[in-house]
mmCIF file of C-alpha atoms and ligand atoms in Angstrom:
data_model
loop_
_atom_site.group_PDB
_atom_site.id
_atom_site.type_symbol
_atom_site.label_atom_id
_atom_site.label_comp_id
_atom_site.label_asym_id
_atom_site.label_seq_id
_atom_site.Cartn_x
_atom_site.Cartn_y
_atom_site.Cartn_z
ATOM 1 C CA MET S 1 16.320 35.748 -66.679
ATOM 2 C CA PRO S 2 13.368 37.976 -65.829
ATOM 3 C CA SER S 3 10.168 35.894 -65.708
ATOM 4 C CA SER S 4 7.298 37.195 -68.235
ATOM 5 C CA THR S 5 3.696 36.329 -68.578
ATOM 6 C CA PRO S 6 3.371 34.038 -71.477
ATOM 7 C CA SER S 7 1.274 35.627 -74.326
ATOM 8 C CA PRO S 8 -2.139 33.886 -74.810
ATOM 9 C CA ALA S 9 -1.991 31.086 -77.339
ATOM 10 C CA THR S 10 -4.800 31.891 -79.632
ATOM 11 C CA ARG S 11 -5.969 34.933 -81.408
ATOM 12 C CA CYS S 12 -9.232 35.366 -79.621
ATOM 13 C CA GLN S 13 -7.622 34.998 -76.179
ATOM 14 C CA ARG S 14 -5.077 37.611 -76.991
ATOM 15 C CA LEU S 15 -7.983 39.892 -78.220
ATOM 16 C CA LYS S 16 -9.675 39.132 -74.937
ATOM 17 C CA ALA S 17 -6.669 39.787 -72.841
ATOM 18 C CA ALA S 18 -5.895 43.078 -74.842
ATOM 19 C CA SER S 19 -9.281 44.332 -74.423
ATOM 20 C CA HIS S 20 -10.702 42.890 -71.164
ATOM 21 C CA ARG S 21 -10.288 46.423 -69.364
ATOM 22 C CA ASP S 22 -12.323 48.067 -71.961
ATOM 23 C CA HIS S 23 -14.815 45.126 -71.766
ATOM 24 C CA ASP S 24 -15.309 45.802 -67.853
ATOM 25 C CA SER S 25 -15.561 49.474 -68.250
ATOM 26 C CA VAL S 26 -18.174 49.326 -70.672
ATOM 27 C CA ASP S 27 -19.747 46.636 -68.725
ATOM 28 C CA THR S 28 -19.927 49.140 -65.567
ATOM 29 C CA LEU S 29 -21.087 51.813 -67.741
ATOM 30 C CA VAL S 30 -23.898 49.937 -69.145
ATOM 31 C CA MET S 31 -24.985 49.052 -65.555
ATOM 32 C CA ALA S 32 -24.758 52.536 -64.238
ATOM 33 C CA ALA S 33 -27.280 53.480 -67.231
ATOM 34 C CA ARG S 34 -29.916 51.422 -65.781
ATOM 35 C CA PRO S 35 -31.176 50.360 -69.036
ATOM 36 C CA PHE S 36 -33.697 48.028 -67.694
ATOM 37 C CA ALA S 37 -35.160 50.374 -64.918
ATOM 38 C CA ASP S 38 -38.002 51.164 -67.266
ATOM 39 C CA ARG S 39 -39.108 51.015 -70.867
ATOM 40 C CA GLU S 40 -37.999 54.621 -71.714
ATOM 41 C CA ARG S 41 -34.350 53.984 -70.541
ATOM 42 C CA TYR S 42 -34.518 50.393 -72.383
ATOM 43 C CA GLY S 43 -35.531 52.662 -75.484
ATOM 44 C CA ARG S 44 -32.351 54.637 -75.059
ATOM 45 C CA PHE S 45 -30.290 51.483 -74.560
ATOM 46 C CA LEU S 46 -31.767 50.321 -77.997
ATOM 47 C CA GLN S 47 -30.483 53.483 -79.493
ATOM 48 C CA VAL S 48 -26.896 52.539 -78.219
ATOM 49 C CA GLN S 49 -27.262 49.270 -79.611
ATOM 50 C CA HIS S 50 -28.522 50.750 -82.836
ATOM 51 C CA ARG S 51 -25.551 53.085 -83.221
ATOM 52 C CA PHE S 52 -23.150 50.345 -82.660
ATOM 53 C CA HIS S 53 -24.742 47.352 -84.615
ATOM 54 C CA GLY S 54 -25.859 49.771 -87.464
ATOM 55 C CA SER S 55 -22.341 50.758 -87.996
ATOM 56 C CA LEU S 56 -20.894 47.395 -88.177
ATOM 57 C CA LEU S 57 -23.647 46.221 -90.796
ATOM 58 C CA GLY S 58 -21.412 46.737 -93.741
ATOM 59 C CA LEU S 59 -18.545 44.631 -92.115
ATOM 60 C CA TYR S 60 -21.100 41.568 -91.871
ATOM 61 C CA HIS S 61 -21.873 42.044 -95.456
ATOM 62 C CA ASP S 62 -18.359 42.520 -96.627
ATOM 63 C CA ALA S 63 -17.296 40.031 -99.343
ATOM 64 C CA GLN S 64 -13.780 39.347 -98.175
ATOM 65 C CA LEU S 65 -14.912 39.070 -94.583
ATOM 66 C CA ASN S 66 -17.539 36.675 -95.564
ATOM 67 C CA ASP S 67 -14.780 34.652 -97.367
ATOM 68 C CA TRP S 68 -12.711 34.637 -94.227
ATOM 69 C CA LEU S 69 -15.594 33.883 -91.891
ATOM 70 C CA PRO S 70 -18.343 31.942 -93.851
ATOM 71 C CA GLY S 71 -21.794 32.539 -92.720
ATOM 72 C CA LEU S 72 -20.999 35.893 -91.294
ATOM 73 C CA GLN S 73 -23.662 37.916 -93.124
ATOM 74 C CA GLU S 74 -26.317 35.924 -91.147
ATOM 75 C CA LEU S 75 -24.886 36.741 -87.701
ATOM 76 C CA SER S 76 -25.810 40.463 -87.457
ATOM 77 C CA ARG S 77 -28.334 41.444 -85.222
ATOM 78 C CA PHE S 78 -29.159 44.552 -86.842
ATOM 79 C CA ALA S 79 -32.621 43.298 -88.344
ATOM 80 C CA ALA S 80 -33.577 41.969 -85.022
ATOM 81 C CA LEU S 81 -32.920 45.137 -83.231
ATOM 82 C CA GLU S 82 -34.919 47.072 -85.737
ATOM 83 C CA GLY S 83 -37.690 44.694 -84.988
ATOM 84 C CA ASP S 84 -37.437 45.649 -81.056
ATOM 85 C CA PHE S 85 -38.076 49.455 -82.150
ATOM 86 C CA GLN S 86 -41.071 48.472 -84.078
ATOM 87 C CA ASP S 87 -42.432 46.193 -81.402
ATOM 88 C CA LEU S 88 -42.244 49.147 -78.779
ATOM 89 C CA ALA S 89 -43.536 51.540 -81.647
ATOM 90 C CA LEU S 90 -40.269 53.555 -81.159
ATOM 91 C CA PRO S 91 -39.031 55.731 -84.257
ATOM 92 C CA LEU S 92 -36.191 54.148 -86.109
ATOM 93 C CA PRO S 93 -33.055 56.125 -86.107
ATOM 94 C CA ALA S 94 -31.275 56.586 -89.336
ATOM 95 C CA THR S 95 -28.900 54.021 -89.993
ATOM 96 C CA PRO S 96 -25.529 54.969 -88.651
ATOM 97 C CA ALA S 97 -22.192 55.809 -90.978
ATOM 98 C CA PRO S 98 -20.618 52.447 -91.702
ATOM 99 C CA VAL S 99 -17.207 51.715 -89.692
ATOM 100 C CA GLN S 100 -14.601 51.602 -92.686
ATOM 101 C CA VAL S 101 -11.541 49.583 -91.649
ATOM 102 C CA GLU S 102 -9.427 47.276 -93.333
ATOM 103 C CA ALA S 103 -10.335 43.529 -93.110
ATOM 104 C CA ALA S 104 -7.777 42.683 -90.467
ATOM 105 C CA GLN S 105 -9.093 45.437 -88.141
ATOM 106 C CA ALA S 106 -12.642 44.395 -88.801
ATOM 107 C CA LEU S 107 -11.864 41.178 -87.228
ATOM 108 C CA GLY S 108 -11.334 43.004 -83.940
ATOM 109 C CA TRP S 109 -14.735 44.888 -84.290
ATOM 110 C CA LEU S 110 -16.421 41.582 -85.127
ATOM 111 C CA TYR S 111 -14.815 39.983 -82.143
ATOM 112 C CA CYS S 112 -16.120 42.925 -80.099
ATOM 113 C CA SER S 113 -19.845 42.480 -81.558
ATOM 114 C CA GLU S 114 -19.894 38.682 -81.480
ATOM 115 C CA GLY S 115 -18.657 38.446 -78.031
ATOM 116 C CA SER S 116 -21.336 40.805 -76.832
ATOM 117 C CA ASN S 117 -23.825 37.966 -77.173
ATOM 118 C CA LEU S 118 -22.495 36.155 -74.289
ATOM 119 C CA GLY S 119 -23.013 39.088 -71.809
ATOM 120 C CA ALA S 120 -26.313 39.516 -73.670
ATOM 121 C CA ALA S 121 -27.614 36.529 -71.909
ATOM 122 C CA PHE S 122 -27.436 38.499 -68.697
ATOM 123 C CA LEU S 123 -29.013 41.497 -70.260
ATOM 124 C CA PHE S 124 -31.740 39.394 -71.799
ATOM 125 C CA LYS S 125 -32.850 38.067 -68.494
ATOM 126 C CA GLN S 126 -33.375 41.680 -67.248
ATOM 127 C CA THR S 127 -35.462 42.542 -69.923
ATOM 128 C CA GLN S 128 -38.047 39.937 -68.310
ATOM 129 C CA GLN S 129 -38.756 42.888 -65.636
ATOM 130 C CA LEU S 130 -40.082 44.952 -68.584
ATOM 131 C CA ALA S 131 -42.208 42.117 -69.999
ATOM 132 C CA LEU S 132 -40.117 41.761 -73.068
ATOM 133 C CA ASP S 133 -38.896 38.623 -74.697
ATOM 134 C CA ALA S 134 -37.408 36.941 -77.854
ATOM 135 C CA SER S 135 -40.540 37.667 -79.839
ATOM 136 C CA PHE S 136 -41.194 41.067 -78.458
ATOM 137 C CA GLY S 137 -38.843 43.917 -77.781
ATOM 138 C CA ALA S 138 -35.771 41.961 -76.735
ATOM 139 C CA ARG S 139 -35.199 39.972 -80.175
ATOM 140 C CA HIS S 140 -31.882 41.260 -80.586
ATOM 141 C CA LEU S 141 -30.668 39.983 -77.198
ATOM 142 C CA ALA S 142 -32.083 36.487 -77.519
ATOM 143 C CA ALA S 143 -29.806 33.503 -77.923
ATOM 144 C CA HIS S 144 -28.919 32.323 -81.382
ATOM 145 C CA PRO S 145 -31.007 29.035 -82.122
ATOM 146 C CA HIS S 146 -27.914 26.825 -81.520
ATOM 147 C CA GLY S 147 -27.335 28.561 -78.152
ATOM 148 C CA ARG S 148 -24.830 31.302 -77.147
ATOM 149 C CA ALA S 149 -21.983 28.967 -76.353
ATOM 150 C CA LEU S 150 -21.930 26.791 -79.427
ATOM 151 C CA HIS S 151 -22.660 29.781 -81.584
ATOM 152 C CA TRP S 152 -19.534 31.876 -80.023
ATOM 153 C CA ARG S 153 -17.162 28.548 -80.232
ATOM 154 C CA ALA S 154 -17.840 28.403 -83.957
ATOM 155 C CA PHE S 155 -17.054 32.125 -84.497
ATOM 156 C CA VAL S 156 -13.989 31.714 -82.472
ATOM 157 C CA GLU S 157 -12.721 28.819 -84.362
ATOM 158 C CA GLN S 158 -13.234 30.639 -87.635
ATOM 159 C CA VAL S 159 -11.295 33.913 -86.316
ATOM 160 C CA ASP S 160 -8.554 31.647 -84.732
ATOM 161 C CA GLY S 161 -8.032 29.529 -87.986
ATOM 162 C CA LEU S 162 -7.177 32.404 -90.110
ATOM 163 C CA ALA S 163 -3.634 33.024 -91.184
ATOM 164 C CA LEU S 164 -2.567 36.642 -90.557
ATOM 165 C CA GLN S 165 0.747 38.580 -90.862
ATOM 166 C CA ARG S 166 2.148 40.054 -87.570
ATOM 167 C CA GLU S 167 1.046 43.558 -88.463
ATOM 168 C CA GLU S 168 -2.505 42.244 -89.201
ATOM 169 C CA GLU S 169 -2.406 40.718 -85.780
ATOM 170 C CA ALA S 170 -1.941 44.039 -84.233
ATOM 171 C CA GLN S 171 -4.559 45.485 -86.609
ATOM 172 C CA ALA S 172 -6.992 42.906 -85.216
ATOM 173 C CA VAL S 173 -6.238 43.894 -81.539
ATOM 174 C CA ALA S 174 -6.512 47.794 -82.392
ATOM 175 C CA GLY S 175 -9.783 47.042 -84.104
ATOM 176 C CA ALA S 176 -11.241 45.167 -80.882
ATOM 177 C CA ILE S 177 -10.231 48.133 -78.734
ATOM 178 C CA ALA S 178 -11.584 50.730 -80.983
ATOM 179 C CA ALA S 179 -14.835 48.811 -81.231
ATOM 180 C CA PHE S 180 -15.133 49.016 -77.348
ATOM 181 C CA ASP S 181 -14.272 52.779 -77.569
ATOM 182 C CA HIS S 182 -17.128 53.244 -80.034
ATOM 183 C CA TYR S 183 -19.523 51.651 -77.774
ATOM 184 C CA ARG S 184 -18.434 53.785 -74.748
ATOM 185 C CA SER S 185 -18.799 56.810 -76.739
ATOM 186 C CA HIS S 186 -22.214 55.876 -77.689
ATOM 187 C CA LEU S 187 -23.293 55.214 -74.373
ATOM 188 C CA ARG S 188 -21.895 58.502 -73.302
ATOM 189 C CA ALA S 189 -23.794 60.289 -76.164
ATOM 190 C CA VAL S 190 -27.096 58.730 -75.388
ATOM 191 C CA PHE S 191 -27.138 58.528 -71.445
ATOM 192 C CA GLY S 192 -24.834 61.420 -70.930
ATOM 193 C CA GLU S 193 -23.954 61.821 -67.319
ATOM 194 C CA GLU S 194 -26.197 59.122 -66.226
ATOM 195 C CA CYS S 195 -23.886 56.433 -67.188
ATOM 196 C CA ASN S 196 -20.737 57.800 -65.406
ATOM 197 C CA GLY S 197 -21.709 55.970 -62.117
HETATM 198 C C1 HEM P 201 -23.917 44.939 -68.509
HETATM 199 C C2 HEM P 201 -23.190 44.827 -69.832
HETATM 200 C C3 HEM P 201 -22.483 43.533 -70.018
HETATM 201 C C4 HEM P 201 -22.141 42.445 -69.224
HETATM 202 C C5 HEM P 201 -22.870 42.208 -67.660
HETATM 203 C C6 HEM P 201 -21.401 41.697 -69.927
HETATM 204 C C7 HEM P 201 -20.763 40.268 -69.425
HETATM 205 C C8 HEM P 201 -19.956 39.438 -70.062
HETATM 206 C C9 HEM P 201 -19.956 38.025 -69.349
HETATM 207 C C10 HEM P 201 -20.286 37.533 -68.339
HETATM 208 C C11 HEM P 201 -19.063 37.441 -70.499
HETATM 209 C C12 HEM P 201 -18.310 36.081 -70.464
HETATM 210 C C13 HEM P 201 -19.309 35.252 -70.790
HETATM 211 C C14 HEM P 201 -18.880 33.840 -71.088
HETATM 212 O O1 HEM P 201 -17.361 33.621 -70.938
HETATM 213 O O2 HEM P 201 -19.481 32.790 -71.032
HETATM 214 C C15 HEM P 201 -18.987 38.591 -71.589
HETATM 215 C C16 HEM P 201 -18.176 38.477 -72.658
HETATM 216 C C17 HEM P 201 -17.818 39.383 -73.760
HETATM 217 N N1 HEM P 201 -18.450 40.474 -73.783
HETATM 218 FE FE1 HEM P 201 -19.655 41.310 -72.533
HETATM 219 N N2 HEM P 201 -20.744 42.187 -70.897
HETATM 220 C C18 HEM P 201 -21.457 43.344 -71.105
HETATM 221 C C19 HEM P 201 -21.434 44.127 -72.267
HETATM 222 C C20 HEM P 201 -20.689 44.084 -73.272
HETATM 223 C C21 HEM P 201 -20.910 44.814 -74.581
HETATM 224 C C22 HEM P 201 -21.746 46.080 -74.787
HETATM 225 C C23 HEM P 201 -19.756 44.520 -75.304
HETATM 226 C C24 HEM P 201 -19.294 45.075 -76.852
HETATM 227 C C25 HEM P 201 -19.648 46.142 -76.911
HETATM 228 C C26 HEM P 201 -19.380 43.072 -74.799
HETATM 229 C C27 HEM P 201 -18.313 42.307 -75.430
HETATM 230 C C28 HEM P 201 -17.914 41.133 -75.037
HETATM 231 C C29 HEM P 201 -17.003 40.320 -75.570
HETATM 232 C C30 HEM P 201 -16.254 40.435 -76.964
HETATM 233 C C31 HEM P 201 -16.798 39.139 -74.918
HETATM 234 C C32 HEM P 201 -16.200 37.836 -75.093
HETATM 235 C C33 HEM P 201 -14.858 37.867 -74.275
HETATM 236 C C34 HEM P 201 -14.033 36.538 -74.699
HETATM 237 O O3 HEM P 201 -14.204 35.491 -73.946
HETATM 238 O O4 HEM P 201 -13.249 36.711 -75.557
HETATM 239 N N3 HEM P 201 -19.987 43.043 -73.579
HETATM 240 N N4 HEM P 201 -19.607 39.769 -71.194
#
């Protein structure tokens, strides 16, 4: 019998396995964009974040998704992000068009967005070189009051605990991949060639 790699046990592990390549390419593009080289570049990074988190605002406030994931609406970092624009006296971009997807697919988008809080620990540290912090300019990258790990584990537990149909599982995976794809396209739109390494 041919040996095969067992599929990961939990939903979030499967989302991670299906999207880790996309994550790594986004991570590489962000670093190539040098968003912490100076405040001008950081301002552009804020625009990328605004496009992404702004387009997810509707999902964070969606009634069915809040039913599935109680407390979801408190997790959006969009208000903190707008605070960062104000701190730095940057003009606020228009709120982006909302992502319109079915609930199962939205789980993948939210997985991508919430998981980005983990890598944000690294990004948050880098903002120190621009003299920014949790109360000025880097609010949206700051840790959740209960800590990043605890908060992430609680989100993962909620997502893993949902009962989904087989086709909904596939939609969640497609959602995570689409979310990384969108993030990549925002990076390219804002930084152009500069984030292509
Ligand atoms: C330079 C940019 C980035 C770096 C260095 C980075 C780094 C990391 C690291 C180190 C982790 C694992 C943390 C841990 O397990 O404790 C992580 C997790 C994650 N990151 Fe990033 N990240 C970056 C950007 C992003 C972006 C832009 C997104 C989404 C748009 C994202 C989405 C995720 C997700 C979903 C996870 C959770 C993976 C899982 O455990 O299921 N990351 N990141």
